[in-house]
Short mmCIF file of C-alpha atoms and ligand atoms in Angstrom, two decimals:
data_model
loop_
_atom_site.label_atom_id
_atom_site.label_comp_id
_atom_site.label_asym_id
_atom_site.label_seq_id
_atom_site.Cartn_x
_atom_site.Cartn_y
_atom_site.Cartn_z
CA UNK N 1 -11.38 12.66 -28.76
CA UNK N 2 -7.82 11.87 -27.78
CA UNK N 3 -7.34 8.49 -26.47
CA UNK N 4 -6.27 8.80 -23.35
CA UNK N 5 -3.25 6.69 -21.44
CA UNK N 6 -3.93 3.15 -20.40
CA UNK N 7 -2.48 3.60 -16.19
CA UNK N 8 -2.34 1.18 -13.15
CA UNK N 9 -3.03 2.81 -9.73
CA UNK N 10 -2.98 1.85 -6.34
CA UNK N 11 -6.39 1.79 -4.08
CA UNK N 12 -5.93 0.92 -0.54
CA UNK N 13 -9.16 0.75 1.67
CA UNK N 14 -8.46 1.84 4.76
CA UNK N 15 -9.28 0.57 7.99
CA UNK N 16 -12.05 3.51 8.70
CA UNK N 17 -14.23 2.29 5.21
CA UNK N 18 -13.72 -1.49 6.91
CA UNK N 19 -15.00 -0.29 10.38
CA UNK N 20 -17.95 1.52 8.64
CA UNK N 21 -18.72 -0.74 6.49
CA UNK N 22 -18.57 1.06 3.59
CA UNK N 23 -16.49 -1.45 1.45
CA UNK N 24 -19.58 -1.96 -1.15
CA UNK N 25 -19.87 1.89 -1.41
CA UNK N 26 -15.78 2.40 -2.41
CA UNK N 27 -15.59 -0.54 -4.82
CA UNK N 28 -19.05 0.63 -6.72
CA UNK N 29 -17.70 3.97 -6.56
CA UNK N 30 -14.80 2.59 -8.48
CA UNK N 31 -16.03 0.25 -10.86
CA UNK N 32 -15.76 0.43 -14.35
CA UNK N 33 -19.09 2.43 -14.72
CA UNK N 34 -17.59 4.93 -12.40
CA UNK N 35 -13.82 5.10 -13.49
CA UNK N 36 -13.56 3.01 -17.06
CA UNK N 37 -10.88 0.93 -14.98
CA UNK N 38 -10.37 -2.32 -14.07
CA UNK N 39 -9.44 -4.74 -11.15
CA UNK N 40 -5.92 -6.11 -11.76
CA UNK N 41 -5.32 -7.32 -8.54
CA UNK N 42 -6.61 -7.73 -4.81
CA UNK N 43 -5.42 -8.82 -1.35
CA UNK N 44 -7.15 -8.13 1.81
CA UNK N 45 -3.60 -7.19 3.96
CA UNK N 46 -2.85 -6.83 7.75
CA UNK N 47 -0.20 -4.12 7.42
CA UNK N 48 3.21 -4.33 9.22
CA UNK N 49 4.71 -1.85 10.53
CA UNK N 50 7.64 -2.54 7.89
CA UNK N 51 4.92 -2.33 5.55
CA UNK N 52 3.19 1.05 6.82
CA UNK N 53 6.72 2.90 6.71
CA UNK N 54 7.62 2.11 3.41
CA UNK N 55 4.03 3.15 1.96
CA UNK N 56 4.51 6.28 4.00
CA UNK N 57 7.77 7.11 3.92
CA UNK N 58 7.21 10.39 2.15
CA UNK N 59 5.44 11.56 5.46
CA UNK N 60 8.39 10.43 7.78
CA UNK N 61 9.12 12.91 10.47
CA UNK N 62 5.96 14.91 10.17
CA UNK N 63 3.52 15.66 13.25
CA UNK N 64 1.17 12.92 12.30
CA UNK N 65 3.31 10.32 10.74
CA UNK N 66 3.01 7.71 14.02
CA UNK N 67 -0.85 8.29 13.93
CA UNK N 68 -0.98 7.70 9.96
CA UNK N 69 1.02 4.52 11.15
CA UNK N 70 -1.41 3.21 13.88
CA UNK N 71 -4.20 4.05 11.41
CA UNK N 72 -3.33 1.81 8.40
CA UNK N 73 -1.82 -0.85 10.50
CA UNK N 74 -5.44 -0.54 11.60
CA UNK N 75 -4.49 -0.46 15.44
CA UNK N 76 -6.33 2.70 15.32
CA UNK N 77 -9.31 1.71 14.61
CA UNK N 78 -9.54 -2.01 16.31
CA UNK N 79 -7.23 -1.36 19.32
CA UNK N 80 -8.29 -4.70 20.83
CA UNK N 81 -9.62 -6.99 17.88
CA UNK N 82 -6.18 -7.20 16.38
CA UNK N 83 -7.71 -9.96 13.60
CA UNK N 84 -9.46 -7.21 12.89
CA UNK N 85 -7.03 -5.10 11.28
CA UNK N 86 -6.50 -5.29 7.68
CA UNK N 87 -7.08 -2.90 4.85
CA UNK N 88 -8.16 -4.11 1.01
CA UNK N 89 -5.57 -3.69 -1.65
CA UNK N 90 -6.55 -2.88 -5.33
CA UNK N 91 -4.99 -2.46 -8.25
CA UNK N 92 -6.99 -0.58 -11.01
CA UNK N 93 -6.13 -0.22 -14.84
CA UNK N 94 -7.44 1.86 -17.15
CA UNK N 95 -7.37 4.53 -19.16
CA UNK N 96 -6.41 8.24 -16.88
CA UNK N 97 -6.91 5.49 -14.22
CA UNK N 98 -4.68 7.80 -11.91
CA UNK N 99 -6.67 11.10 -12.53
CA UNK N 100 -10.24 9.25 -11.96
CA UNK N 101 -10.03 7.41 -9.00
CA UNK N 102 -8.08 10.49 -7.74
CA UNK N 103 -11.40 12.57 -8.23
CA UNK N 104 -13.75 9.92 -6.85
CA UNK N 105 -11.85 9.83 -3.90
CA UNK N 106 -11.64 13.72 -3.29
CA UNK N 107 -9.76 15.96 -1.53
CA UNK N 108 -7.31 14.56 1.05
CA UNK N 109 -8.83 16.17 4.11
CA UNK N 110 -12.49 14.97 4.74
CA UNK N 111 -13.65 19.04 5.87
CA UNK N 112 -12.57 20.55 2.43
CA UNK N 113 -13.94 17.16 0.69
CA UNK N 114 -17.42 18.04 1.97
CA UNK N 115 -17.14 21.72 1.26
CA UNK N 116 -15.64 21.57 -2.32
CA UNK N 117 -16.84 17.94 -3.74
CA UNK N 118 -19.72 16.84 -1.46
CA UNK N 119 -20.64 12.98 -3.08
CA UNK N 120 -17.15 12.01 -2.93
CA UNK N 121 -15.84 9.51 -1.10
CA UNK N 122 -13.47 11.43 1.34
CA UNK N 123 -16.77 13.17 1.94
CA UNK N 124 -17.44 10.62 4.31
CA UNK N 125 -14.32 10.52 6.62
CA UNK N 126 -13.47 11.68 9.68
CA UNK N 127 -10.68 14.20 11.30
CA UNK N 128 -9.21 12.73 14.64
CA UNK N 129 -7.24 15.66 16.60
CA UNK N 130 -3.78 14.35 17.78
CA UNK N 131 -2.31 15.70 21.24
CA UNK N 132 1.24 15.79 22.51
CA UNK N 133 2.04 15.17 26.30
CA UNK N 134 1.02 17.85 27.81
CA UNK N 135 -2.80 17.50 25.88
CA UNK N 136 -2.37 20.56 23.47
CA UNK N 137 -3.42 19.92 19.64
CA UNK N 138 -0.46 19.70 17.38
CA UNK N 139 -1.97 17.81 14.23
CA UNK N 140 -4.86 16.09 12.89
CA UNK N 141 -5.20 12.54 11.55
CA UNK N 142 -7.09 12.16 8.38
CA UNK N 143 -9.66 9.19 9.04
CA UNK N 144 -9.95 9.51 5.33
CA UNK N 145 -11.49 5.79 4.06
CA UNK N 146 -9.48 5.50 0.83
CA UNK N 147 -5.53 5.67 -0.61
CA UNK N 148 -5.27 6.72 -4.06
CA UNK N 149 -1.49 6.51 -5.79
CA UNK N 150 -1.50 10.60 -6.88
CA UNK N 151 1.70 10.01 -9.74
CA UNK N 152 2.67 7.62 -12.18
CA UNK N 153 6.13 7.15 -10.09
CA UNK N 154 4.53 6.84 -6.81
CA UNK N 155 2.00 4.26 -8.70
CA UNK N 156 4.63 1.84 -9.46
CA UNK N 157 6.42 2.27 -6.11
CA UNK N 158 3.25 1.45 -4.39
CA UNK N 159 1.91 -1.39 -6.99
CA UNK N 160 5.26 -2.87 -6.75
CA UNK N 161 5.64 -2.42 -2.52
CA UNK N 162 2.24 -4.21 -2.82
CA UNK N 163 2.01 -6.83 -5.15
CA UNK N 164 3.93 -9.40 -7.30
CA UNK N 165 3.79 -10.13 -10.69
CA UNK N 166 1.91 -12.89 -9.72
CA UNK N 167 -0.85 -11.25 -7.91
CA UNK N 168 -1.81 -9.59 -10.93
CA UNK N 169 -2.77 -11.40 -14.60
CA UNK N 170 0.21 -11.18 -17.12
CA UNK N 171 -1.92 -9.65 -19.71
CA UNK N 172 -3.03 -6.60 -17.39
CA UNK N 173 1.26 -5.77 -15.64
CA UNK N 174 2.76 -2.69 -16.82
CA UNK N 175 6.05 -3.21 -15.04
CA UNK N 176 8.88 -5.30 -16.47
CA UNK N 177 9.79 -8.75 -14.94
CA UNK N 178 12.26 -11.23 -14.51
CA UNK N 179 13.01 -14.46 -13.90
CA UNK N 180 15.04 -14.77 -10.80
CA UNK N 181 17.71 -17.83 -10.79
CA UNK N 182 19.17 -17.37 -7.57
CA UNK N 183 17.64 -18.10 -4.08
CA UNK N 184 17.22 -14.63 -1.48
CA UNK N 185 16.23 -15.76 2.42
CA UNK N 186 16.21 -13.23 4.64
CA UNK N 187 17.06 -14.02 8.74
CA UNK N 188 16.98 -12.43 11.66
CA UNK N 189 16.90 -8.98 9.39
CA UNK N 190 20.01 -10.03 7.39
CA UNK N 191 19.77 -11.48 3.37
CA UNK N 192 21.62 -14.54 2.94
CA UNK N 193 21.49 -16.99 -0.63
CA UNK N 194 21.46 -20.10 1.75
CA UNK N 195 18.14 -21.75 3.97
CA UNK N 196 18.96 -22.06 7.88
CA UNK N 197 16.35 -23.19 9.80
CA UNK N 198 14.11 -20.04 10.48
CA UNK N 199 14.69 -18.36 7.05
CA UNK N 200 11.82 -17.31 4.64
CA UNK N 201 12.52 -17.86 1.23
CA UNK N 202 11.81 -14.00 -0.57
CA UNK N 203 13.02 -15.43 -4.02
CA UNK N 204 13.90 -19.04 -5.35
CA UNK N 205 14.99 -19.93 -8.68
CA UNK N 206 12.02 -19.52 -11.45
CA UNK N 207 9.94 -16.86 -9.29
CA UNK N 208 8.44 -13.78 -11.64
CA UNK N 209 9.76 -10.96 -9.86
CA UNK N 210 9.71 -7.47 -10.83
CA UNK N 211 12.98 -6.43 -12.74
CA UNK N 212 13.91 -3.54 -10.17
CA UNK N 213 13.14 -5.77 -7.02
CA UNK N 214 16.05 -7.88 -8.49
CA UNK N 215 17.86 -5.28 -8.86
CA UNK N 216 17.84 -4.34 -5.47
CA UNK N 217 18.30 -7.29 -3.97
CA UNK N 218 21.52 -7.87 -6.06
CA UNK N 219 22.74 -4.91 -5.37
CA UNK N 220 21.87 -4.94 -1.71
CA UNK N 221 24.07 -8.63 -1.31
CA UNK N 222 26.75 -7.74 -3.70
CA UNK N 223 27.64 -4.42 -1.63
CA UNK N 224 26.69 -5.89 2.17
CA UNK N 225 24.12 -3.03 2.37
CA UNK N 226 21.91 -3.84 5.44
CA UNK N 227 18.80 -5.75 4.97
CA UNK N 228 16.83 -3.17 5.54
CA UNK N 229 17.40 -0.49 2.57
CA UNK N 230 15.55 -3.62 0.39
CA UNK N 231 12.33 -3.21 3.13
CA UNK N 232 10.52 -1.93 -0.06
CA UNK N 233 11.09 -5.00 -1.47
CA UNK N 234 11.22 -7.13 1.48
CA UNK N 235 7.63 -6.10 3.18
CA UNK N 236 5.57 -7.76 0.29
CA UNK N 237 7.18 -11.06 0.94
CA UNK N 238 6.04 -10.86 4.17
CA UNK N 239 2.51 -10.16 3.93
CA UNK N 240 0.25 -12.13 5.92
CA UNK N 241 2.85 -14.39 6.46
CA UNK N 242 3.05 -14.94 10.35
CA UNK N 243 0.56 -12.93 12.92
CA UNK N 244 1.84 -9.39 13.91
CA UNK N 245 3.45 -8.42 16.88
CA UNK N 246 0.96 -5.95 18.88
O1 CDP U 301 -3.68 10.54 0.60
P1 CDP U 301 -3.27 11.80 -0.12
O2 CDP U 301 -2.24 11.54 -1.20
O3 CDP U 301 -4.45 12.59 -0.61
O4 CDP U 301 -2.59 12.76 0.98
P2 CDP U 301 -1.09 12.83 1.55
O5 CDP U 301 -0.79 14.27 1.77
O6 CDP U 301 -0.15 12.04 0.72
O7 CDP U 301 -1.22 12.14 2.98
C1 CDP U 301 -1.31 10.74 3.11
C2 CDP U 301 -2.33 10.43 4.16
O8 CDP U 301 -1.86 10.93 5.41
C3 CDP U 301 -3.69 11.09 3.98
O9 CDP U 301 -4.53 10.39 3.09
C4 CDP U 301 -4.23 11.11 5.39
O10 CDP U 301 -4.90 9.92 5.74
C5 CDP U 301 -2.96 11.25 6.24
N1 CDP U 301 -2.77 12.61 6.78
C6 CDP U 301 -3.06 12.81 8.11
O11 CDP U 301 -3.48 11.88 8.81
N2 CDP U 301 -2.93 14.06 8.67
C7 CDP U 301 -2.49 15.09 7.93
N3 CDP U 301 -2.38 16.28 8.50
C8 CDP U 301 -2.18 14.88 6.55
C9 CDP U 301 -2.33 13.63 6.00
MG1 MG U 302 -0.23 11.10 -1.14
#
């Protein structure tokens, strides 16, 4: 039998599997019984809305992009218990890791989930109508319970929007790293190398920090690009760092 590709993937656990309580169910779905993968890494994550657009910035523009915001910021499901709102991010390795937890999850849309692959987990979601103004029907929002990276690329966009190096055990990252000898703070949306009072520190000199996010960030200071074309970069940093806005 051909050995098949050691991969990392991303598994988010959306705020619907929270709400239902189905947590247990998802992460015994995907254990290493299940899939043959591994946990990497883990953070339980209230999403920002920084956070949300650069995770779904593929969907930007389309009839249910705000709603696919507001659900895995998790404002759709816990309007009013804003502590409340968090998803559980995983990342898996192992070998066709991509193609397995890809399957247990199902199809994207829980109706043709329980038609074509009843037992899966998409099986189990939930499809929310979304109305314009004037009341009429003009998309659907896929209450769906699990995010599943679907490509190698888009697996190390969304490992790396998600997690450090450090978040993960040096033995299990696929992704090259540096060592970062300069200091990045970011301020009132701009990138600056020196602390004022009210700056977070993204990078200081000796952090692990993936190769391209480096990259980026150089690049972004060198050519006074705004802040905000390193927000794939920038969003981790802030993650569960201060309480949201509403
Ligand atoms: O998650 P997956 O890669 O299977 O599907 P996608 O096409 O990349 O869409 C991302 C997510 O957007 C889905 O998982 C759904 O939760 C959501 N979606 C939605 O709410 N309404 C749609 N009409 C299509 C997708
Ligand atoms: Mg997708």
């Amino acid at each position: 039998m051909q050995q098949e590709k050691v991969e990392q993937t991303l598994v988010l656990i959306k705020p619907d599997a929270l709400k239902n309580s189905v947590t247990g169910f998802l992460l015994s779905q995907l254990s290493e019984y299940h899939t043959g993968s591994r946990f990497a890494g883990a953070k339980i994550v209230q999403v920002s809305r920084m956070l949300a657009e650069q995770h779904y910035a593929a969907h930007q523009g389309k009839p249910f992009y705000e709603a696919l915001l507001d659900y895995i910021m998790g404002r759709a499901h816990y309007p009013d218990d804003a502590w409340k709102r968090r998803v559980i991010a995983i990342v898996y390795l192992g070998p066709g890791a991509l193609k397995k937890v890809r399957s247990v999850a199902g199809p994207t849309d829980p109706h043709v989930a329980r038609d074509e692959q009843p037992g899966c987990i998409r099986a189990l979601g939930t499809v929310v109508p979304i109305k314009n103004a004037a009341g009429e029907v003009i998309s659907e929002r896929l209450d769906n319970l699990i995010h599943a990276s679907a490509t190698h690329d888009e697996a190390e966009r969304e490992i790396k929007l998600w997690f450090t190096p450090c978040d993960i055990p040096p033995l299990m990252r696929t992704y090259p790293t540096d060592v970062c000898e300069e200091h990045y703070y970011l301020k009132d949306g701009e990138l600056s190398d020196t602390y004022e009072p009210g700056s977070v520190c993204l990078f200081a000199p000796g952090d692990v920090v993936w190769s391209s996010d480096l990259e980026l960030l150089r690049s972004c200071t060198r050519n006074a690009q705004a802040a905000s074309s390193c927000d794939v970069v920038i969003a981790k940093y802030l993650i569960n760092r201060n309480p949201l806005d509403d």
